[in-house]
Every structure is written in C-alpha cells, then in structure tokens.
Short mmCIF file of C-alpha atoms and ligand atoms in Angstrom, two decimals:
data_model
loop_
_atom_site.label_atom_id
_atom_site.label_comp_id
_atom_site.label_asym_id
_atom_site.label_seq_id
_atom_site.Cartn_x
_atom_site.Cartn_y
_atom_site.Cartn_z
CA MET Z 130 -7.55 8.62 23.98
CA VAL Z 131 -10.29 6.65 22.25
CA GLU Z 132 -10.41 2.87 22.78
CA LEU Z 133 -11.46 0.62 19.92
CA GLN Z 134 -14.35 -1.74 20.56
CA SER Z 135 -13.90 -5.51 20.30
CA VAL Z 136 -16.20 -7.07 17.72
CA GLY Z 137 -16.69 -10.49 16.15
CA PHE Z 138 -14.90 -10.23 12.84
CA GLU Z 139 -16.51 -12.99 10.79
CA SER Z 140 -19.62 -10.94 10.14
CA GLU Z 141 -17.94 -7.56 9.84
CA LEU Z 142 -15.26 -8.05 7.19
CA SER Z 143 -16.17 -6.33 3.96
CA LEU Z 144 -14.79 -6.63 0.46
CA PHE Z 145 -14.79 -2.90 -0.14
CA LYS Z 146 -13.96 -0.66 2.73
CA TYR Z 147 -16.24 2.19 1.65
CA ASP Z 148 -19.18 0.48 0.05
CA THR Z 149 -21.17 3.71 0.05
CA LEU Z 150 -18.99 5.19 -2.69
CA GLU Z 151 -20.70 5.63 -6.05
CA GLN Z 152 -19.99 3.65 -9.20
CA LEU Z 153 -19.26 5.23 -12.57
CA PRO Z 154 -22.53 6.36 -14.14
CA GLU Z 155 -23.59 4.96 -17.52
CA SER Z 156 -23.04 8.37 -19.13
CA HIS Z 157 -19.26 8.13 -18.60
CA ARG Z 158 -18.59 4.50 -19.45
CA ASP Z 159 -17.68 4.84 -23.16
CA LEU Z 160 -15.71 8.05 -23.49
CA ASP Z 161 -12.87 7.96 -25.99
CA GLU Z 162 -9.44 9.44 -25.29
CA ALA Z 163 -10.08 12.69 -27.21
CA ALA Z 164 -13.40 13.36 -25.46
CA ARG Z 165 -11.84 12.55 -22.12
CA SER Z 166 -8.91 14.93 -22.60
CA ARG Z 167 -11.24 17.73 -23.62
CA ARG Z 168 -13.60 17.17 -20.70
CA ILE Z 169 -10.82 16.78 -18.11
CA ALA Z 170 -9.21 20.02 -19.36
CA ALA Z 171 -12.58 21.86 -19.15
CA ALA Z 172 -13.27 20.60 -15.61
CA ARG Z 173 -9.76 21.47 -14.45
CA GLU Z 174 -10.06 24.94 -15.97
CA GLU Z 175 -13.27 25.46 -14.01
CA LEU Z 176 -11.73 24.15 -10.75
CA GLY Z 177 -8.36 25.92 -11.08
CA ASP Z 178 -6.17 25.51 -8.01
CA ARG Z 179 -9.11 24.24 -5.93
CA VAL Z 180 -8.14 20.72 -7.06
CA ILE Z 181 -4.96 18.69 -7.05
CA VAL Z 182 -4.68 15.33 -8.84
CA LEU Z 183 -2.26 12.78 -7.39
CA GLY Z 184 -1.17 9.73 -9.39
CA HIS Z 185 0.44 6.75 -7.73
CA ASN Z 186 3.42 5.14 -9.49
CA TYR Z 187 1.30 2.07 -10.25
CA GLN Z 188 -1.41 3.94 -12.14
CA ARG Z 189 -1.65 3.56 -15.90
CA ARG Z 190 -0.24 6.13 -18.35
CA GLU Z 191 -3.69 7.59 -19.13
CA ILE Z 192 -4.00 8.54 -15.45
CA VAL Z 193 -0.49 9.69 -14.55
CA GLU Z 194 -0.39 12.05 -17.52
CA TYR Z 195 -3.20 14.06 -15.89
CA ALA Z 196 -1.59 14.04 -12.44
CA ASP Z 197 -0.03 17.12 -10.84
CA PHE Z 198 2.28 14.80 -8.91
CA ILE Z 199 3.33 11.19 -9.44
CA GLY Z 200 4.97 9.25 -6.63
CA ASP Z 201 4.68 6.72 -3.84
CA SER Z 202 1.80 6.70 -1.41
CA TYR Z 203 3.52 8.58 1.37
CA GLU Z 204 5.11 11.23 -0.87
CA LEU Z 205 1.73 11.90 -2.46
CA SER Z 206 0.01 12.37 0.90
CA LYS Z 207 2.70 14.88 1.83
CA ARG Z 208 2.11 16.72 -1.47
CA ALA Z 209 -1.58 16.90 -0.62
CA ALA Z 210 -0.85 18.27 2.85
CA GLU Z 211 1.51 20.90 1.44
CA SER Z 212 -1.07 22.13 -1.07
CA ASP Z 213 -3.95 24.50 -0.35
CA ALA Z 214 -6.31 22.68 -2.72
CA ASP Z 215 -9.85 22.13 -1.44
CA TYR Z 216 -10.05 18.82 -3.28
CA VAL Z 217 -7.43 16.11 -3.40
CA VAL Z 218 -8.25 13.58 -6.12
CA PHE Z 219 -6.13 10.56 -5.22
CA ALA Z 220 -5.62 8.18 -8.13
CA GLY Z 221 -4.53 5.26 -5.97
CA VAL Z 222 -6.21 2.84 -3.57
CA THR Z 223 -8.36 3.29 -0.49
CA PHE Z 224 -5.65 3.11 2.17
CA MET Z 225 -3.75 5.86 0.32
CA ALA Z 226 -6.79 8.13 0.20
CA GLU Z 227 -7.31 7.49 3.91
CA SER Z 228 -3.69 8.40 4.66
CA ALA Z 229 -4.13 11.61 2.66
CA ASP Z 230 -7.27 12.40 4.68
CA ILE Z 231 -5.38 11.84 7.94
CA ILE Z 232 -2.50 14.07 6.94
CA THR Z 233 -4.42 16.93 5.23
CA ASP Z 234 -6.28 19.78 6.93
CA ASP Z 235 -9.91 19.28 7.95
CA ASP Z 236 -11.10 21.69 5.26
CA GLN Z 237 -9.52 19.60 2.48
CA THR Z 238 -11.63 16.85 0.93
CA VAL Z 239 -10.08 13.65 -0.40
CA ILE Z 240 -11.74 11.95 -3.37
CA LEU Z 241 -11.03 8.37 -4.46
CA PRO Z 242 -12.13 8.16 -8.11
CA SER Z 243 -13.23 4.52 -7.99
CA MET Z 244 -15.00 2.81 -5.11
CA GLU Z 245 -13.50 -0.54 -6.10
CA ALA Z 246 -9.86 0.48 -5.73
CA SER Z 247 -9.32 -1.55 -2.55
CA CYS Z 248 -5.91 -3.10 -1.93
CA PRO Z 249 -6.42 -6.82 -1.26
CA MET Z 250 -3.40 -6.92 1.06
CA ALA Z 251 -4.81 -4.15 3.28
CA GLY Z 252 -8.02 -6.21 3.40
CA MET Z 253 -6.09 -9.23 4.74
CA ALA Z 254 -5.68 -7.56 8.13
CA GLU Z 255 -8.78 -5.66 9.08
CA ALA Z 256 -8.79 -4.06 12.50
CA VAL Z 257 -11.74 -6.08 13.75
CA GLN Z 258 -9.92 -9.27 12.88
CA VAL Z 259 -6.63 -8.20 14.48
CA ASP Z 260 -8.49 -6.96 17.54
CA SER Z 261 -10.18 -10.27 17.92
CA ALA Z 262 -6.89 -12.22 17.56
CA TRP Z 263 -4.97 -9.94 19.92
CA GLU Z 264 -5.79 -11.59 23.22
CA THR Z 265 -4.97 -15.06 21.90
CA LEU Z 266 -1.67 -13.83 20.53
CA VAL Z 267 -0.69 -12.25 23.84
CA GLU Z 268 -1.79 -15.36 25.75
CA GLU Z 269 -0.04 -17.83 23.44
CA SER Z 270 3.14 -15.79 23.56
CA GLY Z 271 3.21 -16.20 27.33
CA GLY Z 272 2.06 -12.69 28.13
CA LYS Z 273 4.80 -10.94 26.19
CA ASP Z 274 4.67 -7.24 25.62
CA ILE Z 275 3.82 -7.27 21.91
CA ILE Z 276 4.11 -4.03 19.92
CA PRO Z 277 1.98 -3.96 16.76
CA VAL Z 278 3.62 -2.35 13.74
CA THR Z 279 1.55 -1.87 10.62
CA TYR Z 280 2.74 -1.15 7.13
CA MET Z 281 1.36 2.01 5.55
CA ASN Z 282 -0.58 -0.38 3.27
CA SER Z 283 -3.36 -0.93 5.79
CA TYR Z 284 -6.65 0.71 6.65
CA ALA Z 285 -6.94 3.63 9.04
CA ASP Z 286 -8.73 1.57 11.69
CA LEU Z 287 -5.76 -0.81 11.87
CA LYS Z 288 -3.40 2.14 12.15
CA ALA Z 289 -5.59 3.36 15.01
CA PHE Z 290 -5.48 -0.10 16.62
CA CYS Z 291 -1.67 -0.04 16.51
CA ALA Z 292 -1.56 3.39 18.14
CA SER Z 293 -3.91 2.29 20.91
CA HIS Z 294 -1.67 -0.74 21.64
CA GLY Z 295 1.56 1.26 21.81
CA GLY Z 296 2.57 0.66 18.20
CA LEU Z 297 3.18 2.60 15.03
CA ILE Z 298 3.14 2.70 11.23
CA CYS Z 299 6.04 2.18 8.86
CA THR Z 300 6.71 2.41 5.14
CA SER Z 301 8.89 0.04 3.16
CA SER Z 302 11.76 2.54 3.62
CA ASN Z 303 11.72 2.74 7.41
CA ALA Z 304 10.47 -0.68 8.54
CA ALA Z 305 13.83 -1.56 10.19
CA ASP Z 306 13.76 1.69 12.22
CA ALA Z 307 10.17 0.96 13.24
CA PHE Z 308 11.17 -2.53 14.46
CA GLU Z 309 14.00 -1.04 16.51
CA TRP Z 310 11.62 1.55 17.98
CA ALA Z 311 9.27 -1.28 18.94
CA PHE Z 312 12.01 -3.41 20.52
CA GLU Z 313 12.96 -0.49 22.73
CA ARG Z 314 9.42 -0.60 24.12
CA GLY Z 315 8.39 -4.25 24.09
CA ASP Z 316 9.50 -7.89 23.79
CA ALA Z 317 8.12 -8.76 20.36
CA VAL Z 318 6.75 -7.15 17.20
CA LEU Z 319 3.49 -8.14 15.54
CA PHE Z 320 3.96 -7.02 11.94
CA LEU Z 321 0.93 -6.46 9.72
CA PRO Z 322 -0.23 -7.11 7.08
CA ASP Z 323 2.70 -8.04 4.80
CA LYS Z 324 4.61 -11.13 5.94
CA HIS Z 325 7.26 -10.70 3.26
CA LEU Z 326 8.15 -7.14 4.18
CA GLY Z 327 8.16 -8.26 7.82
CA ARG Z 328 10.49 -11.18 7.19
CA ASN Z 329 12.76 -9.15 4.91
CA THR Z 330 13.05 -6.56 7.67
CA ALA Z 331 13.76 -9.22 10.31
CA ASP Z 332 16.43 -10.66 7.98
CA ASP Z 333 18.00 -7.21 7.62
CA LEU Z 334 18.18 -6.91 11.37
CA GLY Z 335 19.52 -10.47 11.85
CA ILE Z 336 16.45 -11.62 13.79
CA ASP Z 337 15.92 -15.40 13.56
CA GLU Z 338 13.02 -15.97 15.91
CA VAL Z 339 10.24 -15.23 13.44
CA VAL Z 340 6.87 -16.96 13.22
CA GLU Z 341 3.97 -16.60 10.83
CA TRP Z 342 0.51 -16.23 12.27
CA ASP Z 343 -2.25 -17.44 10.00
CA PRO Z 344 -5.40 -15.68 11.16
CA TRP Z 345 -7.56 -18.03 9.11
CA ALA Z 346 -6.22 -21.23 10.70
CA GLY Z 347 -8.47 -22.97 13.20
CA ASP Z 348 -6.00 -22.91 16.07
CA VAL Z 349 -2.56 -21.73 16.99
CA ALA Z 350 -0.84 -25.06 16.32
CA GLU Z 351 -2.10 -25.04 12.73
CA SER Z 352 -1.06 -21.46 12.26
CA MET Z 353 2.53 -22.38 13.14
CA GLY Z 354 3.00 -24.90 10.30
CA ALA Z 355 6.18 -24.71 8.20
CA THR Z 356 5.85 -22.94 4.83
CA ASP Z 357 8.06 -22.37 1.78
CA GLU Z 358 9.85 -19.62 3.65
CA VAL Z 359 9.96 -21.22 7.11
CA GLU Z 360 11.98 -24.41 7.47
CA PRO Z 361 11.07 -27.17 9.96
CA ASP Z 362 12.44 -25.71 13.18
CA VAL Z 363 9.68 -23.12 13.53
CA PRO Z 364 10.03 -21.44 16.92
CA GLU Z 365 7.16 -21.47 19.36
CA LEU Z 366 5.09 -18.29 19.55
CA GLY Z 367 6.51 -17.82 23.05
CA ASP Z 368 10.05 -17.62 21.62
CA ALA Z 369 9.17 -15.33 18.77
CA GLU Z 370 10.66 -11.88 18.47
CA VAL Z 371 8.71 -11.13 15.32
CA ILE Z 372 5.20 -12.42 14.62
CA LEU Z 373 4.17 -12.03 10.99
CA TRP Z 374 0.51 -11.67 10.12
CA ASP Z 375 -0.12 -13.91 7.15
CA GLY Z 376 -0.83 -11.24 4.53
CA TYR Z 377 0.92 -10.67 1.23
CA CYS Z 378 0.65 -8.74 -2.01
CA GLN Z 379 -0.25 -11.00 -4.89
CA VAL Z 380 1.46 -8.69 -7.39
CA HIS Z 381 4.82 -8.96 -5.63
CA GLU Z 382 4.44 -12.57 -4.55
CA ARG Z 383 4.40 -13.55 -8.19
CA PHE Z 384 8.13 -12.94 -8.59
CA ARG Z 385 10.35 -15.99 -8.08
CA VAL Z 386 14.06 -16.42 -7.66
CA ASP Z 387 14.37 -18.00 -11.13
CA HIS Z 388 13.03 -14.73 -12.65
CA VAL Z 389 15.89 -12.93 -10.93
CA GLU Z 390 18.47 -15.49 -12.05
CA GLU Z 391 17.21 -15.45 -15.65
CA ALA Z 392 17.32 -11.63 -15.79
CA GLN Z 393 20.83 -11.60 -14.33
CA ALA Z 394 21.99 -14.31 -16.74
CA ASP Z 395 20.68 -12.05 -19.51
CA GLY Z 396 22.91 -9.17 -18.33
CA ALA Z 397 20.31 -7.24 -16.33
CA LYS Z 398 20.60 -5.98 -12.80
CA VAL Z 399 17.52 -6.50 -10.68
CA VAL Z 400 15.79 -4.05 -8.36
CA ALA Z 401 13.01 -5.53 -6.25
CA HIS Z 402 10.39 -4.13 -3.88
CA PRO Z 403 10.63 -5.52 -0.31
CA GLU Z 404 7.06 -6.87 -0.64
CA CYS Z 405 8.67 -9.63 -2.76
CA ARG Z 406 9.48 -13.04 -1.27
CA PRO Z 407 12.67 -13.15 0.84
CA SER Z 408 14.36 -15.44 -1.71
CA VAL Z 409 13.77 -12.81 -4.44
CA VAL Z 410 14.98 -9.98 -2.23
CA ALA Z 411 18.13 -11.95 -1.32
CA ALA Z 412 18.96 -12.58 -4.98
CA ALA Z 413 18.22 -9.02 -6.23
CA ASP Z 414 21.00 -6.45 -6.80
CA GLU Z 415 18.99 -3.64 -5.21
CA VAL Z 416 15.95 -3.60 -2.93
CA GLY Z 417 13.72 -0.70 -2.02
CA SER Z 418 10.43 1.17 -2.10
CA THR Z 419 8.89 2.45 -5.32
CA SER Z 420 10.71 5.78 -4.85
CA HIS Z 421 13.99 3.93 -4.42
CA ILE Z 422 13.28 1.96 -7.59
CA CYS Z 423 12.69 5.27 -9.42
CA ASP Z 424 15.99 6.64 -8.03
CA VAL Z 425 17.91 3.56 -9.13
CA ILE Z 426 16.77 4.03 -12.73
CA GLU Z 427 17.25 7.79 -12.63
CA ASN Z 428 20.86 7.24 -11.53
CA ALA Z 429 21.59 4.35 -13.89
CA ASP Z 430 24.17 4.87 -16.63
CA ALA Z 431 23.00 4.97 -20.23
CA GLY Z 432 23.10 1.49 -21.72
CA GLU Z 433 22.55 -0.35 -18.42
CA THR Z 434 19.83 -2.98 -18.22
CA TRP Z 435 17.53 -3.14 -15.20
CA ALA Z 436 14.73 -5.59 -14.47
CA ILE Z 437 12.03 -4.16 -12.22
CA GLY Z 438 10.49 -6.35 -9.52
CA THR Z 439 7.33 -4.44 -8.80
CA GLU Z 440 3.97 -3.59 -10.36
CA VAL Z 441 4.22 -3.58 -14.13
CA HIS Z 442 2.97 -0.03 -14.75
CA LEU Z 443 5.91 1.44 -12.88
CA ALA Z 444 8.29 -0.64 -15.04
CA ARG Z 445 6.54 0.74 -18.14
CA HIS Z 446 6.68 4.35 -16.91
CA LEU Z 447 10.37 4.04 -16.10
CA ALA Z 448 11.07 2.61 -19.58
CA ARG Z 449 9.22 5.60 -21.11
CA TRP Z 450 10.82 8.20 -18.83
CA HIS Z 451 14.38 6.84 -19.24
CA PRO Z 452 14.83 5.66 -22.83
CA GLU Z 453 18.63 5.72 -22.37
CA VAL Z 454 18.33 2.78 -19.90
CA ASP Z 455 17.05 -0.66 -20.91
CA VAL Z 456 14.22 -1.08 -18.37
CA ARG Z 457 12.13 -4.23 -18.38
CA PRO Z 458 9.60 -5.93 -16.08
CA LEU Z 459 11.22 -8.70 -14.02
CA CYS Z 460 9.00 -11.51 -15.27
CA GLY Z 461 8.21 -10.14 -18.72
CA ASP Z 462 4.65 -10.70 -19.90
CA ALA Z 463 3.91 -12.74 -16.77
CA CYS Z 464 4.22 -9.60 -14.59
CA MET Z 465 0.97 -8.48 -13.04
CA ASP Z 466 -0.67 -5.15 -12.82
CA CYS Z 467 -2.41 -4.33 -9.55
CA ASN Z 468 -6.07 -5.17 -9.87
CA ALA Z 469 -7.03 -2.55 -7.29
CA MET Z 470 -5.07 0.25 -8.98
CA ARG Z 471 -6.60 -0.74 -12.31
CA GLN Z 472 -10.09 0.16 -11.03
CA VAL Z 473 -9.22 3.85 -11.36
CA ASP Z 474 -9.81 4.20 -15.05
CA PRO Z 475 -9.62 7.53 -16.88
CA ASN Z 476 -13.40 7.72 -17.27
CA TYR Z 477 -13.71 7.68 -13.48
CA LEU Z 478 -11.20 10.51 -13.30
CA THR Z 479 -13.21 12.50 -15.86
CA TRP Z 480 -16.41 11.90 -13.92
CA VAL Z 481 -15.12 12.95 -10.50
CA LEU Z 482 -13.53 16.11 -11.90
CA GLU Z 483 -16.74 17.06 -13.72
CA GLU Z 484 -18.80 16.40 -10.59
CA LEU Z 485 -16.50 18.61 -8.52
CA ALA Z 486 -16.69 21.36 -11.15
CA ALA Z 487 -20.50 21.11 -10.95
CA GLY Z 488 -20.39 21.57 -7.16
CA ARG Z 489 -20.97 17.95 -6.14
CA GLU Z 490 -18.54 15.84 -4.11
CA PRO Z 491 -18.51 12.21 -5.25
CA ASN Z 492 -16.60 9.38 -3.57
CA VAL Z 493 -15.28 11.29 -0.58
CA VAL Z 494 -13.02 9.22 1.67
CA GLU Z 495 -13.35 10.49 5.19
CA VAL Z 496 -11.80 8.65 8.09
CA ALA Z 497 -14.00 8.61 11.22
CA PRO Z 498 -12.77 11.27 13.71
CA GLU Z 499 -11.80 8.85 16.50
CA GLU Z 500 -9.84 6.63 14.06
CA LYS Z 501 -8.25 9.66 12.51
CA GLU Z 502 -7.01 10.92 15.85
CA LEU Z 503 -5.41 7.59 16.74
CA ALA Z 504 -4.05 6.87 13.27
CA ALA Z 505 -2.38 10.28 13.39
CA VAL Z 506 -0.67 9.23 16.64
CA ALA Z 507 0.75 6.12 14.91
CA LEU Z 508 1.84 8.27 11.98
CA ASP Z 509 3.51 10.84 14.25
CA ARG Z 510 5.46 8.06 15.96
CA MET Z 511 6.74 7.04 12.53
CA LEU Z 512 7.69 10.61 11.65
CA GLU Z 513 9.77 10.81 14.83
CA LEU Z 514 11.85 7.73 13.93
P1 13P M 168 4.51 2.69 -2.06
O1 13P M 168 4.34 2.79 -0.58
O2 13P M 168 5.94 2.63 -2.46
O3 13P M 168 3.73 3.73 -2.76
O4 13P M 168 3.95 1.27 -2.50
C1 13P M 168 2.61 1.07 -2.42
C2 13P M 168 2.27 -0.27 -2.77
O5 13P M 168 1.12 -0.56 -2.92
C3 13P M 168 3.29 -1.28 -2.89
O6 13P M 168 2.67 -2.45 -3.27
FE1 SF4 M 169 -2.01 -3.54 -2.62
FE2 SF4 M 169 -0.15 -4.98 -3.86
FE3 SF4 M 169 -1.74 -3.37 -5.23
FE4 SF4 M 169 0.16 -2.40 -3.64
S1 SF4 M 169 0.44 -3.59 -5.49
S2 SF4 M 169 -1.95 -1.66 -3.81
S3 SF4 M 169 0.09 -3.85 -1.96
S4 SF4 M 169 -2.35 -5.19 -4.08
#
C-alpha cells in the first residue's frame, strides 16, 4: 500500500484544489436563458448517452433542470458508477467530483463545470495539514490508538490519509456506524473536518469525552479552550474518546436555536442537517442528510409546515416540488446559499457540454492513482459498515 509523504503544510495549502482547471471563456459569459437552453440541447443531442449530467441538491434551479439525476453527493456518485457514460458532468463541488472519479470506471471521465466550486469546509482539513498534526495528536493523547474518520465532504488525499492510518470515510447518514467501527479497532476517533457532525454523532452515541482540536492554534493548550459548545470542564486530550478537527460549514453554522424556536412557535416542524450546531440539532423535530430531508417532505401530509435547516436552494426545490406542503427555509431571507455550489452557473454547464461535443475535455477532475487506490480502501470500509 502507498504511504503518504509528510510535508510542511503552511506553504502547500491552496485555495482551489485543482488550480489548473480552466475558467469560463469570455464567449460564454453573457448567454441568456433561451440561448443557453438551445445550446445545451444541441450539445446533448450531439453527445447522446456518452454524457450524464448530475445535479446536487444544492444547485440552483437553472442547473438541476438540466440534470439527469438530482440527489446527494453519494447517491450521485453511485448513479455515475452505474451508468456507462464516457463523461460524467458533476454539477457540485470538487470533493464530489473526486468521489465520482474514485467510484467510476477508469474509462469514465469526470468533469467539474467550474474550477472555483471548492467546498470551504473540505479545505479546512487538507491532508498535508492533518498529516503534519498527526504525530502531535498521538503524542499529546498519550500514545493512544487514534482512528481517523473523515466525512465524505473532504478531499481525496485526506480520504487516502485516513485509509493509510486504519480509518475510513462516512456520510452524514452512517457517521454513528463509522464511529462504532473505529472504536472496535482503536481507543479514540479523530473526526474530520466537521466538528458539528462529529459532536452530534458523539451525542447520539452518548460519548461525553469530546475535545475540539484547533489546527490553527499555536499550541495544544490553546487548542483546548472552551467554546460555545464546550463548557468549562473540557477533558484533556489524553482522556478524549472523540477528537474533533475544528472545521465547520458556514452555511449550516448560520442556523441558531432561536430560528428553530421561532419556526416551531409559528406552527412549523423543523428538519435540520447534522452539519448544524448541536443546539440546533437538539431542538429540531427531525435530523438527517439531504436525502433524509427530501424524504421527510415527500412523506409529509398536505397542509403541514416544515422549516428546512440546510442550504437554501434545497428548501426552494422542495417548495417547488411539493406545493401541497408549506416548505420554508429555516431562517427565512437570512438563509445562505453555498458559495462553492453557486460557482457552477448555467453558462459553465453550457460551455463544458459544448466543449465535450467538440471533442475537447475541459475541467477534468482526476484523482492521482496512489490517492485513488487508498481513498477507495476508505470508501470500501464504509460500504462494509
Ligand atoms: P450531502 O452529502 O447530503 O450531499 O451533503 C453535501 C453537503 O455539502 C452538505 O453540506
Ligand atoms: Fe461545503 Fe457547506 Fe457548501 Fe456543503 S454546503 S459544499 S459543506 S460549504
């Protein structure tokens, strides 16, 4: 099995994971909706079943209406793997395109329409950074056997790192199973990159010995400071069963418990994504992944009111798809869209499809072979849960 190299992370962190991807050319910047529809239809006609377009739940209407499949990141990768299409155009963010590349056959090519669609949370735990913190973490924990578990929302090199240190990947639906898997093999879990999903999972499992690790703090003592979510008696790293990397999603962190209480006072039930703060998750009526949120609304009775605690585009899609249910975003106009998802605009989609139809392959996301091999190991461990 391939070993990852240790490197100094300060100089190697990058804003965009694949900075070789091309930007939208001038010729495609001002297309109107009618021109776009016509051109997308012509390119798709030319490509036939050589292309499949996947639209993540958080993409805007003008993207999902051109998608062959709409869903969560993991479902979409599975759709790609099940199809025989040569080209998988993934309207989502970089880590999703990477996961699709890991799971699809070698002769399938994954295209990310926009080079700037990089999830900030995935960027909060880059493999080089985790690799460089690893020894300190093990040392400070008194030589514990730490099993790294990374959320699907992370880059392929971090997934590979987890595999090479005996760990695995999880989604927001199977994080508790992944923790249990890890505890059968080690003394503590290092959960990356989302501290809220990690703490919500620890809460589900009744684990109290949880610490946050701030990779940006100067030393370990600083990184152990109490926060909003951690009250004064913070356990020592040596006592910790779960170590949370200090990453978060800014879209989900925006929700507060008073949004939940206001919605409930107004007669709504609340469904929240587990990337939300623990206080929000505790107050919500339902908690789950984006597919679970879709199921909740699909199964709601006509006339019910549901407030959606996740990215605002999914709330809007659900309101459109289920007019019999009163669906609203949890914090109204203050709800955020995902800045990374927003980078995939319909002109980018038009451009990549036209390029493919013309025989060129723009913005290919290809995970390096050694990372791919290891990331697939971490993924397989998850599939066996
Ligand atoms: P899913 O894994 O449900 O697609 O969610 C992705 C995501 O980015 C959540 O913030
Ligand atoms: Fe990343 Fe949050 Fe956007 Fe999901 S919603 S892609 S976690 S920034």
